[in-house]
XYZ file of N, CA and C in Angstrom:
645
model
N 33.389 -48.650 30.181
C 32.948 -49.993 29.832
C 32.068 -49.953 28.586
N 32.268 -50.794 28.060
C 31.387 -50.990 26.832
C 29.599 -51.470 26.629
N 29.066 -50.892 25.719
C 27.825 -50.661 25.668
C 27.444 -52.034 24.842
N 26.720 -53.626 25.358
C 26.812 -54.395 24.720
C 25.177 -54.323 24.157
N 25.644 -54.966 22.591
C 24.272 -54.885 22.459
C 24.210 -56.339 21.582
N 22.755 -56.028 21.407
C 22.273 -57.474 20.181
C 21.526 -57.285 19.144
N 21.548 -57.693 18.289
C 20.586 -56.807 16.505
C 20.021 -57.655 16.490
N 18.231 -57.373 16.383
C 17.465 -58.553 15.645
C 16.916 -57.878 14.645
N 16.721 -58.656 13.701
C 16.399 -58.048 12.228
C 16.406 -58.942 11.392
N 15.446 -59.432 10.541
C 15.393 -60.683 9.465
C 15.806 -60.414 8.088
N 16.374 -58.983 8.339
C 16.873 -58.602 6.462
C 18.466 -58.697 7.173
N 18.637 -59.657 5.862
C 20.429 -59.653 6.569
C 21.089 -58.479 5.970
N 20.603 -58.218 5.210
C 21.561 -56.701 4.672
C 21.598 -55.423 5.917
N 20.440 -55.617 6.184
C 20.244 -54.308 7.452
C 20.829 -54.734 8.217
N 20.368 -55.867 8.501
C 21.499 -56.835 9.925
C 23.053 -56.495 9.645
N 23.145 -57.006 8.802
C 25.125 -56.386 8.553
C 25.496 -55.130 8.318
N 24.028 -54.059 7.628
C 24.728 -52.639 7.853
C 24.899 -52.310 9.760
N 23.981 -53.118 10.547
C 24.327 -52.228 11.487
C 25.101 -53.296 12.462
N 25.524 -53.853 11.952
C 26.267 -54.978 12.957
C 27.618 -53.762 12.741
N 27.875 -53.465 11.373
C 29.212 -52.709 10.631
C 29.297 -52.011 11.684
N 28.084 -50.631 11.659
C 28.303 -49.407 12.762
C 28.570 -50.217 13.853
N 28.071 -50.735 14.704
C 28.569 -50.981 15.879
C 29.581 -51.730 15.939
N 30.332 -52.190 15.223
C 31.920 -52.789 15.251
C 32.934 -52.128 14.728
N 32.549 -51.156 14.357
C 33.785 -50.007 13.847
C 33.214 -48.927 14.974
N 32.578 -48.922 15.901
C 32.415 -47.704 16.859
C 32.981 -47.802 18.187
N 33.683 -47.407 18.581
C 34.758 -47.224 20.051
C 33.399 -47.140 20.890
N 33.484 -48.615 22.082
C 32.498 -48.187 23.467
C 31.287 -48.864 23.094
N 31.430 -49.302 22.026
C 30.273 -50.287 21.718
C 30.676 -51.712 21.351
N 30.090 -53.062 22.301
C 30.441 -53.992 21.764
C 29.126 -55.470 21.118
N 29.316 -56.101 19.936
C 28.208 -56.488 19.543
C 28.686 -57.898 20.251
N 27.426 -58.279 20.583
C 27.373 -59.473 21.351
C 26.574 -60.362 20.785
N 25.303 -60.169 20.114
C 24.932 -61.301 19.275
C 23.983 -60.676 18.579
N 23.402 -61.102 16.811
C 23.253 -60.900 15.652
C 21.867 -62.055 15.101
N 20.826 -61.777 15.396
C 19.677 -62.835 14.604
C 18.905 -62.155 13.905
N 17.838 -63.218 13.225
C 16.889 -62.739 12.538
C 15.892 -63.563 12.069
N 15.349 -63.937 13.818
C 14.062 -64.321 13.940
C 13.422 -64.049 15.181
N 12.438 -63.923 15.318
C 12.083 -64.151 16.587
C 12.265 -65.566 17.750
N 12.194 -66.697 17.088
C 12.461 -67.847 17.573
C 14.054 -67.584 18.463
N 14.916 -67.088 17.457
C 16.031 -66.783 17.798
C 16.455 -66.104 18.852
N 15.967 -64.872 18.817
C 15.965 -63.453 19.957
C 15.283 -64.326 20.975
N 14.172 -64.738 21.307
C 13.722 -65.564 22.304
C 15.014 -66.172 23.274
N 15.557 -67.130 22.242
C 16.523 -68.022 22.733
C 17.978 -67.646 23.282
N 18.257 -66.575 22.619
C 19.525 -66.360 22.609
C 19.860 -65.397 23.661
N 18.964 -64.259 23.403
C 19.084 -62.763 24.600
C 19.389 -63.178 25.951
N 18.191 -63.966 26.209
C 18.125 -64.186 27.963
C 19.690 -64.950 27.702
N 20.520 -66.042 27.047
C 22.099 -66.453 27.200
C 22.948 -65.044 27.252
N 22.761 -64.263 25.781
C 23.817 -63.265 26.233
C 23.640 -61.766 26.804
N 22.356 -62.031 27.638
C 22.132 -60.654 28.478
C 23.183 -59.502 27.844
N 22.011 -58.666 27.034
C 22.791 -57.850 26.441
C 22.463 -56.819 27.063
N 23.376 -55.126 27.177
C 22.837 -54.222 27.737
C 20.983 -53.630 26.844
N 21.572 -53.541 25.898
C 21.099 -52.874 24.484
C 20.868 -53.680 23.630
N 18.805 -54.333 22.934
C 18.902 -54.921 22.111
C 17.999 -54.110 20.998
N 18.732 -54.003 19.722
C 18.055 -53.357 18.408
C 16.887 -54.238 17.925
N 16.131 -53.873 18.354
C 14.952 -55.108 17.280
C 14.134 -54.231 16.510
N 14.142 -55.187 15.695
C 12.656 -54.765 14.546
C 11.606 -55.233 14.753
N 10.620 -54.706 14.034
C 8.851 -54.981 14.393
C 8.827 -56.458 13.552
N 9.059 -56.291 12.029
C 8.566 -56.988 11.149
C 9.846 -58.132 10.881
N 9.644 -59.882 11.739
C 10.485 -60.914 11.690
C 10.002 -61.499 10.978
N 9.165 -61.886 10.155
C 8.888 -62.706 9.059
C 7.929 -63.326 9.534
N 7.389 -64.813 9.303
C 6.166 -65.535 10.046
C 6.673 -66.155 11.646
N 5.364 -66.097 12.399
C 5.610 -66.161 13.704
C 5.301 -64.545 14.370
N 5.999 -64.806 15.340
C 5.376 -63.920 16.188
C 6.514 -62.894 15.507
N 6.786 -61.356 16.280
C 7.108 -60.332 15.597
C 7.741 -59.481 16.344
N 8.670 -58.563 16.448
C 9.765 -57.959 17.450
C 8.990 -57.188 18.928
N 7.507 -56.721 18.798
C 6.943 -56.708 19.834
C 6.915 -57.484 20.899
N 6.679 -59.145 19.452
C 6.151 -59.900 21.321
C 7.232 -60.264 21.378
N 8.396 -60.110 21.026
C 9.607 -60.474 21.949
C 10.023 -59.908 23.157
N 9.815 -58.230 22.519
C 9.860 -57.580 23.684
C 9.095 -57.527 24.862
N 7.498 -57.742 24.498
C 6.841 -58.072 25.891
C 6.977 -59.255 26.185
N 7.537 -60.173 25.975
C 7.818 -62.037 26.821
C 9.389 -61.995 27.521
N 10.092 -61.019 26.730
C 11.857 -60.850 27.124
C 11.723 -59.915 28.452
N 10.817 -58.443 28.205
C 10.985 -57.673 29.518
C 10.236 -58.232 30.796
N 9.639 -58.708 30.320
C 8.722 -59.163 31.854
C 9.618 -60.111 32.641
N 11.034 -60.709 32.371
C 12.279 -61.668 33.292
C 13.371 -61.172 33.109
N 13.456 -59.905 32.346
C 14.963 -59.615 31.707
C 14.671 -58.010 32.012
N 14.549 -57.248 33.348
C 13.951 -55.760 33.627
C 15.065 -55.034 32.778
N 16.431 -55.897 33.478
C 17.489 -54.432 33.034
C 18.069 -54.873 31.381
N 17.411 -55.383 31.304
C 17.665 -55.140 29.253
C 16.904 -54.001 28.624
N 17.687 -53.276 28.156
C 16.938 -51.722 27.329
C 16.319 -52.323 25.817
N 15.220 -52.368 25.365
C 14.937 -52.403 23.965
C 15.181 -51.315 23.484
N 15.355 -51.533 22.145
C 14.952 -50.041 21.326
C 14.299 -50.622 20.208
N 13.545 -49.881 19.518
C 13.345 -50.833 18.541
C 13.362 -49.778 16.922
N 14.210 -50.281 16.586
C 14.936 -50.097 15.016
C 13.743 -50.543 13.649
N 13.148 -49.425 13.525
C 11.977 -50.257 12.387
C 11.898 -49.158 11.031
N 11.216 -49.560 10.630
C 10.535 -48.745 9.149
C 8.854 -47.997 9.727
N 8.469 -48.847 10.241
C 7.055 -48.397 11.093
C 7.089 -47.343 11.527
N 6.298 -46.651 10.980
C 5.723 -44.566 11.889
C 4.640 -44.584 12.529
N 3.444 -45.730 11.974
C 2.333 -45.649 12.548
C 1.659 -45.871 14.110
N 0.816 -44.604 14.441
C 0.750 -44.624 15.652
C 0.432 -45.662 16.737
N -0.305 -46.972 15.766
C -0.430 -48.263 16.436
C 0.655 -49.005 16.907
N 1.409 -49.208 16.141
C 3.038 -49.502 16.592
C 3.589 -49.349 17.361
N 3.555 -47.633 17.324
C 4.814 -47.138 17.947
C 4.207 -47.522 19.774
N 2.873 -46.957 19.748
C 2.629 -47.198 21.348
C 2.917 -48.502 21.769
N 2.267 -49.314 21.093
C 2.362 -51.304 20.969
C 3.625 -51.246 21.622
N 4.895 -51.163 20.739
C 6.408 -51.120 21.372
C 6.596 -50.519 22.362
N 6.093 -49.645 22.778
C 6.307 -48.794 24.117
C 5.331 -49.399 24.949
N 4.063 -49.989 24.598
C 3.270 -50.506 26.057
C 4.309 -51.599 26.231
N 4.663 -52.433 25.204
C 5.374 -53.426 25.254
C 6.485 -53.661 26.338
N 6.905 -52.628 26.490
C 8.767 -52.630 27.421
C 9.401 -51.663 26.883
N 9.444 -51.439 25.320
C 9.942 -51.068 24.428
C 10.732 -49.446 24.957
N 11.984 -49.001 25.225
C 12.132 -47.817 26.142
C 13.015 -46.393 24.662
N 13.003 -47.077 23.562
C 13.728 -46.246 22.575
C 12.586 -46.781 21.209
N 12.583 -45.745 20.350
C 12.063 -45.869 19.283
C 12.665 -45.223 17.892
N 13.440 -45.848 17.175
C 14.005 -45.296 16.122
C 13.522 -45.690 14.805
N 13.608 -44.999 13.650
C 13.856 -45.236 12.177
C 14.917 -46.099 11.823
N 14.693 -46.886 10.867
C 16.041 -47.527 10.101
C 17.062 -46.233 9.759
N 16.512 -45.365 9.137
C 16.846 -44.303 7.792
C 17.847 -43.163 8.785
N 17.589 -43.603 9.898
C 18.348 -42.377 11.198
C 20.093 -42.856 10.291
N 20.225 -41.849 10.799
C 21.965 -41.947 10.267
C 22.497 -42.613 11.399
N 24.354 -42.878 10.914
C 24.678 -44.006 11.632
C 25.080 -43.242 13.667
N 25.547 -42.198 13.211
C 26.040 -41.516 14.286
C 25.061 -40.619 15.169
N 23.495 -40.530 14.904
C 22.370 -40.832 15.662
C 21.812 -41.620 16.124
N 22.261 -43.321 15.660
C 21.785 -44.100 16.181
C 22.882 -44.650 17.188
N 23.719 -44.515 17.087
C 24.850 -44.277 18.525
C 24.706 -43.784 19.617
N 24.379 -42.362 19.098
C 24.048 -41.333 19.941
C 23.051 -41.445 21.156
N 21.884 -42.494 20.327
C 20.278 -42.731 20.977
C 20.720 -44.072 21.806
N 21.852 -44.780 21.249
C 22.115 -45.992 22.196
C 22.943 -45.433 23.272
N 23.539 -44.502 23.128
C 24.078 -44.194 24.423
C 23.096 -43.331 25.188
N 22.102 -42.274 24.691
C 21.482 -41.954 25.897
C 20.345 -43.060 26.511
N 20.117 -44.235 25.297
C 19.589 -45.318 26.190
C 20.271 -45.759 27.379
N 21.319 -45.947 27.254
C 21.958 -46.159 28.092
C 22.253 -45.903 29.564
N 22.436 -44.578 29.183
C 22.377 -43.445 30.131
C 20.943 -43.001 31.115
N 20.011 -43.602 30.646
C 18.700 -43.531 31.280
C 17.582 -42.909 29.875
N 18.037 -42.158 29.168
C 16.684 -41.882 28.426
C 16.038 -42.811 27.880
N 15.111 -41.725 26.999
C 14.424 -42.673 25.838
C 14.320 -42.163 24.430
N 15.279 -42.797 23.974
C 15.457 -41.874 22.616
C 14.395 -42.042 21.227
N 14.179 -41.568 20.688
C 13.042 -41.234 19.855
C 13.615 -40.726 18.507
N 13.465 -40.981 17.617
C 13.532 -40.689 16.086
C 12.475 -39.306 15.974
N 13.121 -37.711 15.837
C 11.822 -36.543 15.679
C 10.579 -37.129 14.981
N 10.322 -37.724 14.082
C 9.185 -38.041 13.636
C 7.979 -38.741 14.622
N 8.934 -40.124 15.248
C 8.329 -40.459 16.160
C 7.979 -40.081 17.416
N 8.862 -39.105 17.327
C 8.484 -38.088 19.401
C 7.275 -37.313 18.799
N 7.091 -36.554 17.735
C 5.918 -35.714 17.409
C 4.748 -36.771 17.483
N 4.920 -37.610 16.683
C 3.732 -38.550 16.637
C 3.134 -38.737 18.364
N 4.407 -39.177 19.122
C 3.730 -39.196 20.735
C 3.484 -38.426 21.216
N 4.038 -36.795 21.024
C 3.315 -35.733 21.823
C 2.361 -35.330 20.859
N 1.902 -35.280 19.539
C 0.745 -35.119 19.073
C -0.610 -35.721 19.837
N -0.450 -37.219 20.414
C -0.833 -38.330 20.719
C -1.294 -37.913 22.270
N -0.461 -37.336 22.846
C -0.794 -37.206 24.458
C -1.592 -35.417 24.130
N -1.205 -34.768 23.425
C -2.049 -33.622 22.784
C -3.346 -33.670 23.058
N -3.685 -34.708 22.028
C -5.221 -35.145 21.222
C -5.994 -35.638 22.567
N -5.549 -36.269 23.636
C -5.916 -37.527 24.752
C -5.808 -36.446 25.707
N -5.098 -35.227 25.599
C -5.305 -34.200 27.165
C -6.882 -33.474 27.416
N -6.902 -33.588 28.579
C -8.324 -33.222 29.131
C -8.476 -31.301 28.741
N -9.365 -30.769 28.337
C -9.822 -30.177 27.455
C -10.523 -28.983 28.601
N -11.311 -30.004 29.876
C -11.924 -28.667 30.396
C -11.176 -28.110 31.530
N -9.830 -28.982 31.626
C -8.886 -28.098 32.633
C -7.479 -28.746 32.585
N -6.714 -27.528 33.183
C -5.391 -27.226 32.801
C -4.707 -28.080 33.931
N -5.474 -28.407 34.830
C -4.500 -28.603 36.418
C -3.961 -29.380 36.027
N -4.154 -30.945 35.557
C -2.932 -31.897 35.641
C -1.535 -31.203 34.703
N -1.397 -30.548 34.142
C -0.601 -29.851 33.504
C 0.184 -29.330 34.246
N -0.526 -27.959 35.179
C -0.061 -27.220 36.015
C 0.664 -27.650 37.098
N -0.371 -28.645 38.064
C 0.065 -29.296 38.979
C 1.728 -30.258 38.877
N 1.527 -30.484 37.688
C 2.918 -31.607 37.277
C 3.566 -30.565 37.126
N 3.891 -29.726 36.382
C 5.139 -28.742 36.381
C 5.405 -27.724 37.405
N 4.282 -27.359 38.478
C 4.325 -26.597 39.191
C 5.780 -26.644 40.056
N 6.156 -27.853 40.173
C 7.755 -28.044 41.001
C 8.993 -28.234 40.211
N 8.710 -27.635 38.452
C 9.940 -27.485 37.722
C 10.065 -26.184 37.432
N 11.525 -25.780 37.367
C 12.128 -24.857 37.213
C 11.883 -24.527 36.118
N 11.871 -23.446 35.528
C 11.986 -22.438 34.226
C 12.966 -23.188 33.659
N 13.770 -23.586 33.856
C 14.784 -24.105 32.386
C 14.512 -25.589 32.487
N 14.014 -26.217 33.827
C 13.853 -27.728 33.543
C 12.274 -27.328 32.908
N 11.637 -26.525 32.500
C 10.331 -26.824 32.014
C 10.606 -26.517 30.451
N 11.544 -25.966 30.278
C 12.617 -25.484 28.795
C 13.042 -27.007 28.253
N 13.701 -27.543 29.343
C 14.714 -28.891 28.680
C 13.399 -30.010 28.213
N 11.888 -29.720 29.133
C 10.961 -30.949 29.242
C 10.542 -30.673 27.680
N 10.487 -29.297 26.790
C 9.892 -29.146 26.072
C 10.342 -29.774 25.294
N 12.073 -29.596 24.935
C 12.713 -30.017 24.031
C 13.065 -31.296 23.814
N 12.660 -32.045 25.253
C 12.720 -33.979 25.021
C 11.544 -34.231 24.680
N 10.642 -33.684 24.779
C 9.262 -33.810 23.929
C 9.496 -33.996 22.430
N 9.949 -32.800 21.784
C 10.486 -32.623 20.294
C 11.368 -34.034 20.000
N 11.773 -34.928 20.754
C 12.859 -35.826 20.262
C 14.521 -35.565 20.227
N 14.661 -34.570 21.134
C 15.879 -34.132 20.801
C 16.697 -35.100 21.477
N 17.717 -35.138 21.295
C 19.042 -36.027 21.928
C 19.872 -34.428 23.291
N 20.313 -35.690 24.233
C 20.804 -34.853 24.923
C 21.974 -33.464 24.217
N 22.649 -34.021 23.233
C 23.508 -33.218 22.498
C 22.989 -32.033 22.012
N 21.778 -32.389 21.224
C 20.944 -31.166 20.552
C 20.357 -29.961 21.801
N 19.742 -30.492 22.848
C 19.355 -29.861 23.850
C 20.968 -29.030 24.257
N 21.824 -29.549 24.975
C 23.198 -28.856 25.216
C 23.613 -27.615 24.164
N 23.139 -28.024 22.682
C 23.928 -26.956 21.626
C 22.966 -26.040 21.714
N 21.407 -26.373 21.847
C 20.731 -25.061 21.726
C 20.396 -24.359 22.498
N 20.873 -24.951 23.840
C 20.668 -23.917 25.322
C 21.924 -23.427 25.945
N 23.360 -23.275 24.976
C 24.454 -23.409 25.389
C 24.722 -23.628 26.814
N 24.642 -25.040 26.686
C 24.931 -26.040 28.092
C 25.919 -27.195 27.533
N 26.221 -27.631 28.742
C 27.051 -29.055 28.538
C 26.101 -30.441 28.792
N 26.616 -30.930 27.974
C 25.483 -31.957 27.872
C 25.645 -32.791 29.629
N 26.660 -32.774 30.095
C 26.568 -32.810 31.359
C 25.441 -32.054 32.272
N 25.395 -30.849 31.790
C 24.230 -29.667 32.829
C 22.874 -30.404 32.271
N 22.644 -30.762 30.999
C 21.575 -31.323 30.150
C 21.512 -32.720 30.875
N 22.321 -34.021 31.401
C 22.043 -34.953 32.661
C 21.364 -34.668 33.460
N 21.916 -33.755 34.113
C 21.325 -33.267 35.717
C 20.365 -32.917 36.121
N 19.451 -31.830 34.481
C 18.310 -31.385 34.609
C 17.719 -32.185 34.400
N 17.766 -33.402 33.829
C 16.914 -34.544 33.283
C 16.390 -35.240 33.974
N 17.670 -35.602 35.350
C 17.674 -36.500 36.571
C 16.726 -35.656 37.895
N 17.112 -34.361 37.996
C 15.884 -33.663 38.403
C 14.143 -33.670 38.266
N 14.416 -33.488 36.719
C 12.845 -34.050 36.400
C 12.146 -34.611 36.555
N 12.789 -36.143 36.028
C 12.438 -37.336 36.837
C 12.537 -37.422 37.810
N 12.743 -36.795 38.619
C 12.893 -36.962 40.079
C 11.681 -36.350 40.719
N 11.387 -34.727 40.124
C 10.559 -34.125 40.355
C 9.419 -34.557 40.663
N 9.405 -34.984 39.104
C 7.628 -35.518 38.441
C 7.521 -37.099 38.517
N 8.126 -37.642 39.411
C 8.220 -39.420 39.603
C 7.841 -40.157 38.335
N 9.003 -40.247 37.462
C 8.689 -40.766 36.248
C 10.203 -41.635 36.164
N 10.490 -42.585 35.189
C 11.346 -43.033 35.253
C 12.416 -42.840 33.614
N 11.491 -41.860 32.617
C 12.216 -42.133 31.060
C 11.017 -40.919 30.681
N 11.644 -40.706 29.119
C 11.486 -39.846 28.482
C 9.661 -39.635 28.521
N 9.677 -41.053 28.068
C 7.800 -41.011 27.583
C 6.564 -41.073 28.679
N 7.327 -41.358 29.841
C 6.950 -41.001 30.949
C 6.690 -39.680 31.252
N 7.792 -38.923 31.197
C 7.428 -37.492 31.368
C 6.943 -36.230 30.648
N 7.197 -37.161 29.435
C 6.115 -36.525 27.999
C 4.212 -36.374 28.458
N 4.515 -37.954 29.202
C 3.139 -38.214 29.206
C 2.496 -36.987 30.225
N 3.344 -37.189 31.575
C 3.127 -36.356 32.676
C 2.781 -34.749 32.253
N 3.478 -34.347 31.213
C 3.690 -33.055 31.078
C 2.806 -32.237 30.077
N 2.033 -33.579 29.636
C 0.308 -32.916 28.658
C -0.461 -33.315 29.763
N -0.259 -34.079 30.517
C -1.058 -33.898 31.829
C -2.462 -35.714 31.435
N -1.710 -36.643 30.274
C -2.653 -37.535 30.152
C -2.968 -38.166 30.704
C-alpha cells in the first residue's frame, strides 16, 4: 500500500521540487500540496495523510511548529517530519517537543528523503546526521555527571549487538546504513529495533537516544 503524504512549504519551487520526488517514486502517493499554515490547518485533518513534510518557516502567521503541535494533539496517527533549512538546537527540539517524529534538511538528497519517509513509516525517527549529532550532543551535555546508573540500568537488558544497533541510530543512520555496516538485512536491523523499544519502553528513535545517555 502506498505511503500517503502532504508537503507544506511556502516556497513553491521547493514545494514542486518535492511534490516531483514523490510522484515519480513507486509506493508513494501525494495527497495534498500547500503553503501556508492557514492551509495545512485546514486541509490535513480532510485528507488524513499518512506522512506530512512541513517546514518551520510559512511566512506571516503562525509557523510549521504550531501546526504540528495543534494537528498532533487530534490527529495521533499522522507522522510529521519536518523538512527545513533550520540546524539550530532551539528548533530542532521545539519540532520534536512539538509531535514532530522525523527531522530532515532540505539539502538531503532525493533518495534519502524516501528512505527517512519510509522508515517513518515503518516506526522510526529519521534524522538528517547533522541533526541526530546535534541531539545526542544535546542529551551528552544534559547527562548526569556524578553517576553512570541511568545509563547502565537502561541498557543493562540489551544485548551486545542491540547496544551496537542503539549506537548507530544515535549517529542518524537509516535502517539501510545500519544493515550495510553490520552485514545484516535490514530486516534483522527491524527486529533489533522492535526489541529495543520494547526493552527500554520507548516508542521512536529520540526516545531511545534519550534513554540511552540516561537524560
Amino acid at each position: 500500500m502506498d505511503i500517503t503524504i502532504c508537503i507544506v512549504d511556502d516556497n513553491k519551487d521547493i514545494r514542486s521540487a518535492l511534490e516531483q520526488i514523490i510522484l515519480m517514486s513507486e509506493g508513494y502517493r501525494l495527497v495534498g500540496s500547500v503553503g501556508s499554515a492557514a492551509e495545512a490547518l485546514d486541509q490535513i485533518p480532510k485528507l488524513k495523510p499518512d506522512i506530512v513534510l512541513m517546514d518551520i518557516n510559512l511566512g506571516e502567521g503562525e509557523n510549521g511548529i504550531d501546526c504540528v503541535r495543534h494537528l498532533k494533539s487530534d490527529f495521533k496517527d499522522i507522522l510529521f517530519m519536518m523538512c527545513t533549512v533550520y540546524e539550530d538546537d532551539e528548533k530542532i527540539f521545539e519540532a520534536l517537543s512539538a509531535g514532530a517524529s522525523g527531522y530532515i534538511l532540505k539539502k538531503t538528497a532525493p533518495h534519502k528523503l524516501l528512505e527517512a519517509i519510509r522508515e517513518l513509516q515503518e516506526g522510526g525517527a529519521p534524522m538528517s546526521s547533522q541533526i541526530a549529532r546535534k541531539v545526542v550532543a544535546a542529551f551528552q551535555h544534559k547527562q548526569p555527571t556524578t553517576t553512570e546508573a541511568p545509563e547502565s540500568s537502561a541498557l543493562s537488558v540489551l544485548s551486545n549487538r542491540e547496544k551496537e544497533i542503539l549506537e548507530l541510530l544515535a549517529r542518524g543512520m537509516l535502517y539501510k546504513e545500519i544493515a550495510a555496516s553490520l552485514f545484516i538485512s535490514q530486516e534483522t536491523v527491524r527486529k533489533h529495533v522492535y526489541h529495543i523499544y520494547e526493552k527500554l519502553h520507548v516508542n521512536n528513535r529520540v526516545e531511545a537516544i534519550n534513554k540511552f545517555f540516561g537524560r
